[in-house]
mmCIF file of C-alpha atoms in Angstrom:
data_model
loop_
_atom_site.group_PDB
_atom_site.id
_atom_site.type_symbol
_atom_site.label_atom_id
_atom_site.label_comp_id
_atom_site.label_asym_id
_atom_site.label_seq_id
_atom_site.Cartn_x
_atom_site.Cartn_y
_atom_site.Cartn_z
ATOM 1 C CA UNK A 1 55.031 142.394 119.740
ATOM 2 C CA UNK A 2 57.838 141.345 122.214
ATOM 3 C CA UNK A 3 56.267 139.401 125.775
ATOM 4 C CA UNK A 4 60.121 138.350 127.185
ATOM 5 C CA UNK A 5 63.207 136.995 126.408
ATOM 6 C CA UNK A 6 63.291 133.325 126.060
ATOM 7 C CA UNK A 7 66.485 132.490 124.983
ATOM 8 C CA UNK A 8 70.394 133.276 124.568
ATOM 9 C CA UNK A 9 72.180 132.077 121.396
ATOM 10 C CA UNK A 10 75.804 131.723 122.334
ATOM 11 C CA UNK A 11 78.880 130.088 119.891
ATOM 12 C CA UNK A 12 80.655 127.413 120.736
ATOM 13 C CA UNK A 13 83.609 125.877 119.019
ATOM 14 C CA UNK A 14 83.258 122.497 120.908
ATOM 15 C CA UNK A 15 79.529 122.855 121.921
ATOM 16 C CA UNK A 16 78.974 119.397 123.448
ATOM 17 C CA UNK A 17 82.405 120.454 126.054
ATOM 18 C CA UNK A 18 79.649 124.106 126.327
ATOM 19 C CA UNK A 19 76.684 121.801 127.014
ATOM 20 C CA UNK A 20 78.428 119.632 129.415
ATOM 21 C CA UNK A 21 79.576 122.399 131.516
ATOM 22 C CA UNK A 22 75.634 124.434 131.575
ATOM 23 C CA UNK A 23 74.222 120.835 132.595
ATOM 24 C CA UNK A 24 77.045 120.463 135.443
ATOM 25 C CA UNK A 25 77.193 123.953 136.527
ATOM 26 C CA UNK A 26 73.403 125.101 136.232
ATOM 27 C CA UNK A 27 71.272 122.011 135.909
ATOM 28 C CA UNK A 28 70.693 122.660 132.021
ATOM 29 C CA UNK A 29 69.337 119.889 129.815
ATOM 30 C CA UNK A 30 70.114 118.899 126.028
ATOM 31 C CA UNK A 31 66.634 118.990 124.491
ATOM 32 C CA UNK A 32 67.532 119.480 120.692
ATOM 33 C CA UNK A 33 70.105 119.484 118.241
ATOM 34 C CA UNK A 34 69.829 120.603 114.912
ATOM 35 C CA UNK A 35 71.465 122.794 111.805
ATOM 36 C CA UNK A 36 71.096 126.361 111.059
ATOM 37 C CA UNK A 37 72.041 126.758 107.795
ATOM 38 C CA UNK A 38 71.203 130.924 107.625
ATOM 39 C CA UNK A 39 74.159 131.302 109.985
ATOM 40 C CA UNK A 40 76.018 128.357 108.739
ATOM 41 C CA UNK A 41 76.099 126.387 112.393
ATOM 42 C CA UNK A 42 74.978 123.026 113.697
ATOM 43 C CA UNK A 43 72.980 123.521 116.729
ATOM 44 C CA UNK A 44 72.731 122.252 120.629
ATOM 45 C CA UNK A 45 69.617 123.892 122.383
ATOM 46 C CA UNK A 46 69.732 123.578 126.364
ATOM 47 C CA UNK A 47 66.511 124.542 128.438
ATOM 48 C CA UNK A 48 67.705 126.453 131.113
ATOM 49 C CA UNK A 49 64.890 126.980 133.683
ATOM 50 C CA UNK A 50 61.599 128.239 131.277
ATOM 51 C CA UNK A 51 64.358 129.903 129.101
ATOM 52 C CA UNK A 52 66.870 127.997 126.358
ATOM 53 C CA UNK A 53 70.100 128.289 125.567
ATOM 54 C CA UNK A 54 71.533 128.082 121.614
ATOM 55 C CA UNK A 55 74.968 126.384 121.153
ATOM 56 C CA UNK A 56 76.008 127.494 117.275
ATOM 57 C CA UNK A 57 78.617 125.341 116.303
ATOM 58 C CA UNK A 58 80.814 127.245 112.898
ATOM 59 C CA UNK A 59 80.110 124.453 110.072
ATOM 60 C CA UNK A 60 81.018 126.380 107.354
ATOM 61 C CA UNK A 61 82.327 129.955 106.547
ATOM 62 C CA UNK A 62 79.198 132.246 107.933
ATOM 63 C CA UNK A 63 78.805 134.107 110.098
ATOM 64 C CA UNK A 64 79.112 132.209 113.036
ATOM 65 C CA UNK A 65 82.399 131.590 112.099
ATOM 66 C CA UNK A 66 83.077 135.173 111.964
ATOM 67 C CA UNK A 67 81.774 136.014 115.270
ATOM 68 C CA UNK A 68 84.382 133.487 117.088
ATOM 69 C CA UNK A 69 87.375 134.095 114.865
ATOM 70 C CA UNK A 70 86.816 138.677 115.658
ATOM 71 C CA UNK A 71 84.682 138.754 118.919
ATOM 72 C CA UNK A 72 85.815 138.618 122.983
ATOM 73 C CA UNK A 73 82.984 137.233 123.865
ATOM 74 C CA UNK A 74 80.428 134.596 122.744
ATOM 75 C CA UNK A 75 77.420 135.945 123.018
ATOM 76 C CA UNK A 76 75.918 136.100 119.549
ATOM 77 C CA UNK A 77 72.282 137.292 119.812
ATOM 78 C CA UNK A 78 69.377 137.797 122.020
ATOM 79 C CA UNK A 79 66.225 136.072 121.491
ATOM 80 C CA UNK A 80 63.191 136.915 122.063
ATOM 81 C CA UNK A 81 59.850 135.731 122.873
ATOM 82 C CA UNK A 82 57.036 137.830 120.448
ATOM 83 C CA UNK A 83 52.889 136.961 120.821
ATOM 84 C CA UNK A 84 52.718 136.107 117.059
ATOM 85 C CA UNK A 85 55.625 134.998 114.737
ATOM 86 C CA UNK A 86 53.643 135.675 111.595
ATOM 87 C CA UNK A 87 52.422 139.051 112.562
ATOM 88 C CA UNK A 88 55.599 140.352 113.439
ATOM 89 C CA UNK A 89 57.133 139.225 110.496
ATOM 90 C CA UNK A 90 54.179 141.024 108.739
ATOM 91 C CA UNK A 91 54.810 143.912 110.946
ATOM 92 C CA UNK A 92 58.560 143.900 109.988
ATOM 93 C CA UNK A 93 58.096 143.414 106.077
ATOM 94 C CA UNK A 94 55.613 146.202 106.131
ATOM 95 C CA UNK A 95 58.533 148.396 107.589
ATOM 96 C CA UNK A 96 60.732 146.829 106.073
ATOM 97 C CA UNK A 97 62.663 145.680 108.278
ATOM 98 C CA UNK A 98 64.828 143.132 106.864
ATOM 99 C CA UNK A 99 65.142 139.754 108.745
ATOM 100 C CA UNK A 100 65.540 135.913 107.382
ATOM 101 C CA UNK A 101 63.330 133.199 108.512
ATOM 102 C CA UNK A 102 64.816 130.184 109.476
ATOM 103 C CA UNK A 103 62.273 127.611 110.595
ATOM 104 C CA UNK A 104 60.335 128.625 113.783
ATOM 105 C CA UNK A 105 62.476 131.553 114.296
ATOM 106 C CA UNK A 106 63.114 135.289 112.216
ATOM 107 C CA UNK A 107 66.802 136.153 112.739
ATOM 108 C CA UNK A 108 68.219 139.861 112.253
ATOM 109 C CA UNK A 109 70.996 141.066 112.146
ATOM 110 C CA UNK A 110 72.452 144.310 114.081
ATOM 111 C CA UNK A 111 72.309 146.350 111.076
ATOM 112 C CA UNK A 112 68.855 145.762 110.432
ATOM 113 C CA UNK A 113 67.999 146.444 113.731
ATOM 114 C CA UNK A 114 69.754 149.734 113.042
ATOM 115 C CA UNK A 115 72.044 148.918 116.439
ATOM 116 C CA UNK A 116 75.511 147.490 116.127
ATOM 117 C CA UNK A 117 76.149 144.041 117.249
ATOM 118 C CA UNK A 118 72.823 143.494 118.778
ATOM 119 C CA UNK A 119 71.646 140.543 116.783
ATOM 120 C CA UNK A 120 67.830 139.689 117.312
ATOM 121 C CA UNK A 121 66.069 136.198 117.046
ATOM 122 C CA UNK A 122 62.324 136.296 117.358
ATOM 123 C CA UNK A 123 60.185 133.294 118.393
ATOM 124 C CA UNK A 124 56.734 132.380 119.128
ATOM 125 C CA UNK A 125 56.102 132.503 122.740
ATOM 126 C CA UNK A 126 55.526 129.009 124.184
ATOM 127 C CA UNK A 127 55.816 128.725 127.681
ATOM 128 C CA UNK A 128 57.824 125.686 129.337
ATOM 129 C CA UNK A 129 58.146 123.592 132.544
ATOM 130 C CA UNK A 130 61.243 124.896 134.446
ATOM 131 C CA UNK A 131 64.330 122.669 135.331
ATOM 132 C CA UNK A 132 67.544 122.999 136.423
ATOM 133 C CA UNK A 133 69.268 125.385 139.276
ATOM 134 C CA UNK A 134 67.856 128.521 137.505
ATOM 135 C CA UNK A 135 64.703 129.991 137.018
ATOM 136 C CA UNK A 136 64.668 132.188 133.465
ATOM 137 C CA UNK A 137 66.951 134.718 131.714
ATOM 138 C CA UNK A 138 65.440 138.075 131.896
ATOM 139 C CA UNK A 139 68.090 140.550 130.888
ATOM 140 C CA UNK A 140 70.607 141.078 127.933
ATOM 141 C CA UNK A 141 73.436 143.717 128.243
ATOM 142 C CA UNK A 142 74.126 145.822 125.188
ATOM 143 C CA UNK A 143 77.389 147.965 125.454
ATOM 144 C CA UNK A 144 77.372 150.853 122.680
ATOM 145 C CA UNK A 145 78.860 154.394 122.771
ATOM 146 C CA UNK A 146 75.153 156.071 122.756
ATOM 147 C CA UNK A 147 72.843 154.106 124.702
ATOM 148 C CA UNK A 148 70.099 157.138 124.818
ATOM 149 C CA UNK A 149 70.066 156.404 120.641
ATOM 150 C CA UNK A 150 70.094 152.632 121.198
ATOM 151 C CA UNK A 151 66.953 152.305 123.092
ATOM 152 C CA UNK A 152 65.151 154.963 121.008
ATOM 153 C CA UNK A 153 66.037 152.326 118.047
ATOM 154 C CA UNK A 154 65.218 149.546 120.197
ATOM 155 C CA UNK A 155 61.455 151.279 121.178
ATOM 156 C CA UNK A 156 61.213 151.874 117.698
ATOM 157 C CA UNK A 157 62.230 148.542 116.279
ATOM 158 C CA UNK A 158 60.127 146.548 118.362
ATOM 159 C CA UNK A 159 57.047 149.050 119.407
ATOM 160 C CA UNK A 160 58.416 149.370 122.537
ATOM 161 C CA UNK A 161 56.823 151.847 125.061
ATOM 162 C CA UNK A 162 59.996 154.071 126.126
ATOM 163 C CA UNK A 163 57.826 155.068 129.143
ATOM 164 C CA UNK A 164 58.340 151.674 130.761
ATOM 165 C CA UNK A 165 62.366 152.237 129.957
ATOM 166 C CA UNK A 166 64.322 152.635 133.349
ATOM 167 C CA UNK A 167 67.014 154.830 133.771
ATOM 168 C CA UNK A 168 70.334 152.904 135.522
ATOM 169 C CA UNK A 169 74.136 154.279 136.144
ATOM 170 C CA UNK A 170 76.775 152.007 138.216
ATOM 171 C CA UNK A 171 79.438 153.715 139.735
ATOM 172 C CA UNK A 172 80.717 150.311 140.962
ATOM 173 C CA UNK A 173 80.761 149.348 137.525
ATOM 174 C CA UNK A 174 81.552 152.462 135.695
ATOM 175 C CA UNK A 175 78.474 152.803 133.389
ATOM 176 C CA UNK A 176 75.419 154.566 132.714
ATOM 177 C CA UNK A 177 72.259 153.083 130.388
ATOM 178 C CA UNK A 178 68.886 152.872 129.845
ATOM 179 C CA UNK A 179 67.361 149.269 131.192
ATOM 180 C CA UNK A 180 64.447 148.822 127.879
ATOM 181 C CA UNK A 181 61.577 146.950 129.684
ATOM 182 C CA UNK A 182 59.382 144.892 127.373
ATOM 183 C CA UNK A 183 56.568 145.503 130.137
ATOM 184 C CA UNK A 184 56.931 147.768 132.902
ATOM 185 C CA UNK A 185 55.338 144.815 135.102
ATOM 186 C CA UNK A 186 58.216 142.228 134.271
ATOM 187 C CA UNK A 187 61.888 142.526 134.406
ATOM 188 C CA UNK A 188 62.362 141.215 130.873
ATOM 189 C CA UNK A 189 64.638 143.839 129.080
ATOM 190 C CA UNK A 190 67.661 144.469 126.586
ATOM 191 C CA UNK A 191 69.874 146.656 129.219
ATOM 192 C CA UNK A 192 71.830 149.201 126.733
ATOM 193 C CA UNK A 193 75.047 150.866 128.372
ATOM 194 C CA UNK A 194 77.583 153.286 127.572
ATOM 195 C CA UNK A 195 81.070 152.027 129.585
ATOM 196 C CA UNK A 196 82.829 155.602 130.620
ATOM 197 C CA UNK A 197 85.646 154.471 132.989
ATOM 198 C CA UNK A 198 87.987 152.419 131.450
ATOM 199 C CA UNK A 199 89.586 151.467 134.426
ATOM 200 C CA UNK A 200 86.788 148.889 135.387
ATOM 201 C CA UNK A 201 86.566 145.796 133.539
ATOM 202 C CA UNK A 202 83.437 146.824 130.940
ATOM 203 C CA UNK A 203 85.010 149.974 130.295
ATOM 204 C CA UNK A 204 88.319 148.274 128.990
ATOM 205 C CA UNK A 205 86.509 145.507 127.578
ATOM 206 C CA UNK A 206 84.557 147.558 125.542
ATOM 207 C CA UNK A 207 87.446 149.722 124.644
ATOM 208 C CA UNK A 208 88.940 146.665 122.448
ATOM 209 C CA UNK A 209 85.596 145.178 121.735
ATOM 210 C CA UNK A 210 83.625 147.752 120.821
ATOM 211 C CA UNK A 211 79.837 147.430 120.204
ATOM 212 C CA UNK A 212 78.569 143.903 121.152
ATOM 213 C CA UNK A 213 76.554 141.767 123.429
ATOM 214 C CA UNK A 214 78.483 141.811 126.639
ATOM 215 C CA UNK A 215 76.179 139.423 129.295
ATOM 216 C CA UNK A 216 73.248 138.433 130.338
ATOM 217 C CA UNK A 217 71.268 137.976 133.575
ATOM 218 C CA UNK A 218 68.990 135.216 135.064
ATOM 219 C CA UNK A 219 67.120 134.719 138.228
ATOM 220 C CA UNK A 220 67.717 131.861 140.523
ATOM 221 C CA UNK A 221 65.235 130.685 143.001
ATOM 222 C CA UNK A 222 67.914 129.200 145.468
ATOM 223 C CA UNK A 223 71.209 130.583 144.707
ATOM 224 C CA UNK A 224 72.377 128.801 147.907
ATOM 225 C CA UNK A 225 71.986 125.913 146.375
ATOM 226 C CA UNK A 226 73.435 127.690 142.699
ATOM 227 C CA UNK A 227 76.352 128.464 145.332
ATOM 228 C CA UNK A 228 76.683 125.107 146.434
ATOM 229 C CA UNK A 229 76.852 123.820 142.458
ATOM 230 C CA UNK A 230 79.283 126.221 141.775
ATOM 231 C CA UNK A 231 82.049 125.757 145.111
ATOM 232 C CA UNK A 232 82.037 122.309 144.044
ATOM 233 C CA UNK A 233 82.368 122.285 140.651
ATOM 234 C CA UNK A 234 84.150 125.669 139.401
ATOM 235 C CA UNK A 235 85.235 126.796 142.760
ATOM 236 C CA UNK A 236 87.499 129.192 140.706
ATOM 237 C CA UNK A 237 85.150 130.379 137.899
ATOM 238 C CA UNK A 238 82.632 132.900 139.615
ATOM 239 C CA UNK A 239 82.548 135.878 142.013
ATOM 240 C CA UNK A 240 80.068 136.440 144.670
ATOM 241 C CA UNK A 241 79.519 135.597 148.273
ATOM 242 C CA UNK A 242 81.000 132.350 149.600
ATOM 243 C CA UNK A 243 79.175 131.880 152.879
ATOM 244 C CA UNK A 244 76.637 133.215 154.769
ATOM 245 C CA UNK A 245 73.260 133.631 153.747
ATOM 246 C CA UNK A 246 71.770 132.818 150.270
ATOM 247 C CA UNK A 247 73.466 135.691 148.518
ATOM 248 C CA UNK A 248 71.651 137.896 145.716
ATOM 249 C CA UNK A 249 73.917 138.001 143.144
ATOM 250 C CA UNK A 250 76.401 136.583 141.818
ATOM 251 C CA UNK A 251 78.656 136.076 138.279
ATOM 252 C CA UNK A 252 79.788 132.930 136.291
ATOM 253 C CA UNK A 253 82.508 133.592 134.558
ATOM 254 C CA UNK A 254 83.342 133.438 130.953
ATOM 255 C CA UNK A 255 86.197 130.701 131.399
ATOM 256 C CA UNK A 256 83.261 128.540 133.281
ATOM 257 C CA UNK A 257 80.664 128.942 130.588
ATOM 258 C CA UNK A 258 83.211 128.909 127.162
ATOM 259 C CA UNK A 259 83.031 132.718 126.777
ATOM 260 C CA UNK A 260 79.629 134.279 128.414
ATOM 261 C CA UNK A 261 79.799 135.746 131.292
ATOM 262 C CA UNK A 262 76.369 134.822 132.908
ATOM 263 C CA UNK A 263 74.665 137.367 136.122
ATOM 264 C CA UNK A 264 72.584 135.557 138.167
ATOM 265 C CA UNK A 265 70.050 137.168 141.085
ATOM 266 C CA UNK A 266 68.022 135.837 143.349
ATOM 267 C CA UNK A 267 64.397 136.136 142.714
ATOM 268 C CA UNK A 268 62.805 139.645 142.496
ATOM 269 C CA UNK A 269 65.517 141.627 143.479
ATOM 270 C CA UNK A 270 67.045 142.461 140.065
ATOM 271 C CA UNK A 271 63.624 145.049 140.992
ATOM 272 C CA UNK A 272 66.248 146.956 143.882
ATOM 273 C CA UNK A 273 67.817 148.966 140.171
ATOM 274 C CA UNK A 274 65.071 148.394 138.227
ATOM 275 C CA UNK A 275 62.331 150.964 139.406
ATOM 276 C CA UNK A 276 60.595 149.509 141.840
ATOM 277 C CA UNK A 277 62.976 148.234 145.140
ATOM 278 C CA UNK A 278 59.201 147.659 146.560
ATOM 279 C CA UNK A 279 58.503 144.853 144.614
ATOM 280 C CA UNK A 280 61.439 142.879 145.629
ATOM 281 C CA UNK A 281 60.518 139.858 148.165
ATOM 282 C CA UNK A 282 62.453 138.842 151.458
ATOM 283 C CA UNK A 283 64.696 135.741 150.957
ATOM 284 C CA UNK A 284 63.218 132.326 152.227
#
């Protein structure tokens, strides 16, 4: 059913300020805007290497509205990429599985996924030209108090093979999860974590959050040149290396992107935690 994830839908009280700062920061171009009236929001979509980005604008009371008024962060739901948009909304209905079509796309909500605050948006696959300073967003991180029951949902949910599912624990970060690979030869993946040391910055942000979407990850082909972008225009609003070679990851900070906190890697090596460090290729 699921090939990748394509896209990150994000909120954004004053999406054309959000828009500006993905096209000066990352290299991201507007390339619709519309209305979503299941989640009462007006829309900015941004393609953001072969991925896109989804600006929801609140026009309304919805649920959009609800999400920025109670949430920390403004990540609002993961979509993803499936082979067939009617069969899997035949699949779904015949398990029912609830879901809403709206347009091109069949929305769900965490509670008919069966796992809190991850929201789901499923769209035909349709592959696109690249552009900007990043290549494609691969990874979206789940924090939830059982991740060993989130990805059995998730397997189940989306007839996942739990085989391909990669252990990962962070001391550095204080967590432990389970990284839920679409495909065991790509890095696409919801990454579901359970925060256990509060005194790291997940662990206390998901101590007042709670369940919810807490980042997501892209490669970069040059992150020299990402680096470069980012010194000069939010010198301020990321963390990583600031000289020296062409580092291999890095973070944008939530205050840089209007609430999501953005992980970017170099290409290949998000492979060094993900199963296989042997597929991960030297830097230019």
């Amino acid at each position: 059913m699921i090939t990748r994830i394509d896209r990150m839908i994000l909120t954004a009280p004053r999406r054309r300020l959000a828009a500006e700062a993905w096209r000066r920061l990352l290299g991201a171009d507007v390339v619709r805007e519309d209305r979503v009236p299941a989640v009462a929001a007006q829309r900015t979509v941004l393609r953001v290497g072969e991925s896109e980005v989804e600006l929801l604008e609140p026009d309304g009371i919805g649920i959009t509205a609800q999400h920025v008024s109670r949430s920390r962060t403004a990540i609002f739901a993961v979509g993803l990429a499936v082979r067939d948009l009617g069969a899997a909304q035949a699949d779904l209905d015949a398990r029912a599985i609830h879901h809403v079509r709206e347009g091109a796309q069949l929305w769900m909500s965490g509670e008919w996924v069966g796992v809190p605050a991850l929201r789901i948006v499923l769209t035909q696959d349709e592959r696109r030209p690249g552009g900007g300073l990043l290549s494609r967003i691969y990874e979206a991180t789940h924090l939830h108090q059982d991740h060993r029951r989130t990805a059995r949902k998730i397997a189940d949910v989306f007839r996942l093979d739990r085989k391909a599912f990669v252990p990962i624990r962070s001391a550095q970060y204080g967590y432990e999860g389970t990284l839920a690979l679409f495909d065991p030869s790509r890095l696409d993946r919801i990454e579901t974590v359970t925060p256990g040391d509060r005194s790291k910055t997940m662990g206390r942000f998901f101590a007042r959050q709670g369940p919810c979407l807490y980042m997501f990850y892209a490669e970069c082909r040059d992150t020299a040149a990402l680096r470069e972008r980012l010194l000069e225009h939010a010198p301020k609003g990321w963390t990583g290396p600031r000289d020296g070679a062409a580092p291999d990851n890095l973070f944008v900070h939530p205050q840089a992107l209007y609430g999501a906190l953005l992980g970017v890697s170099r290409e290949s090596v998000a492979w060094t935690w993900s199963g296989h460090p042997e597929r991960v290729q030297p830097a230019a």
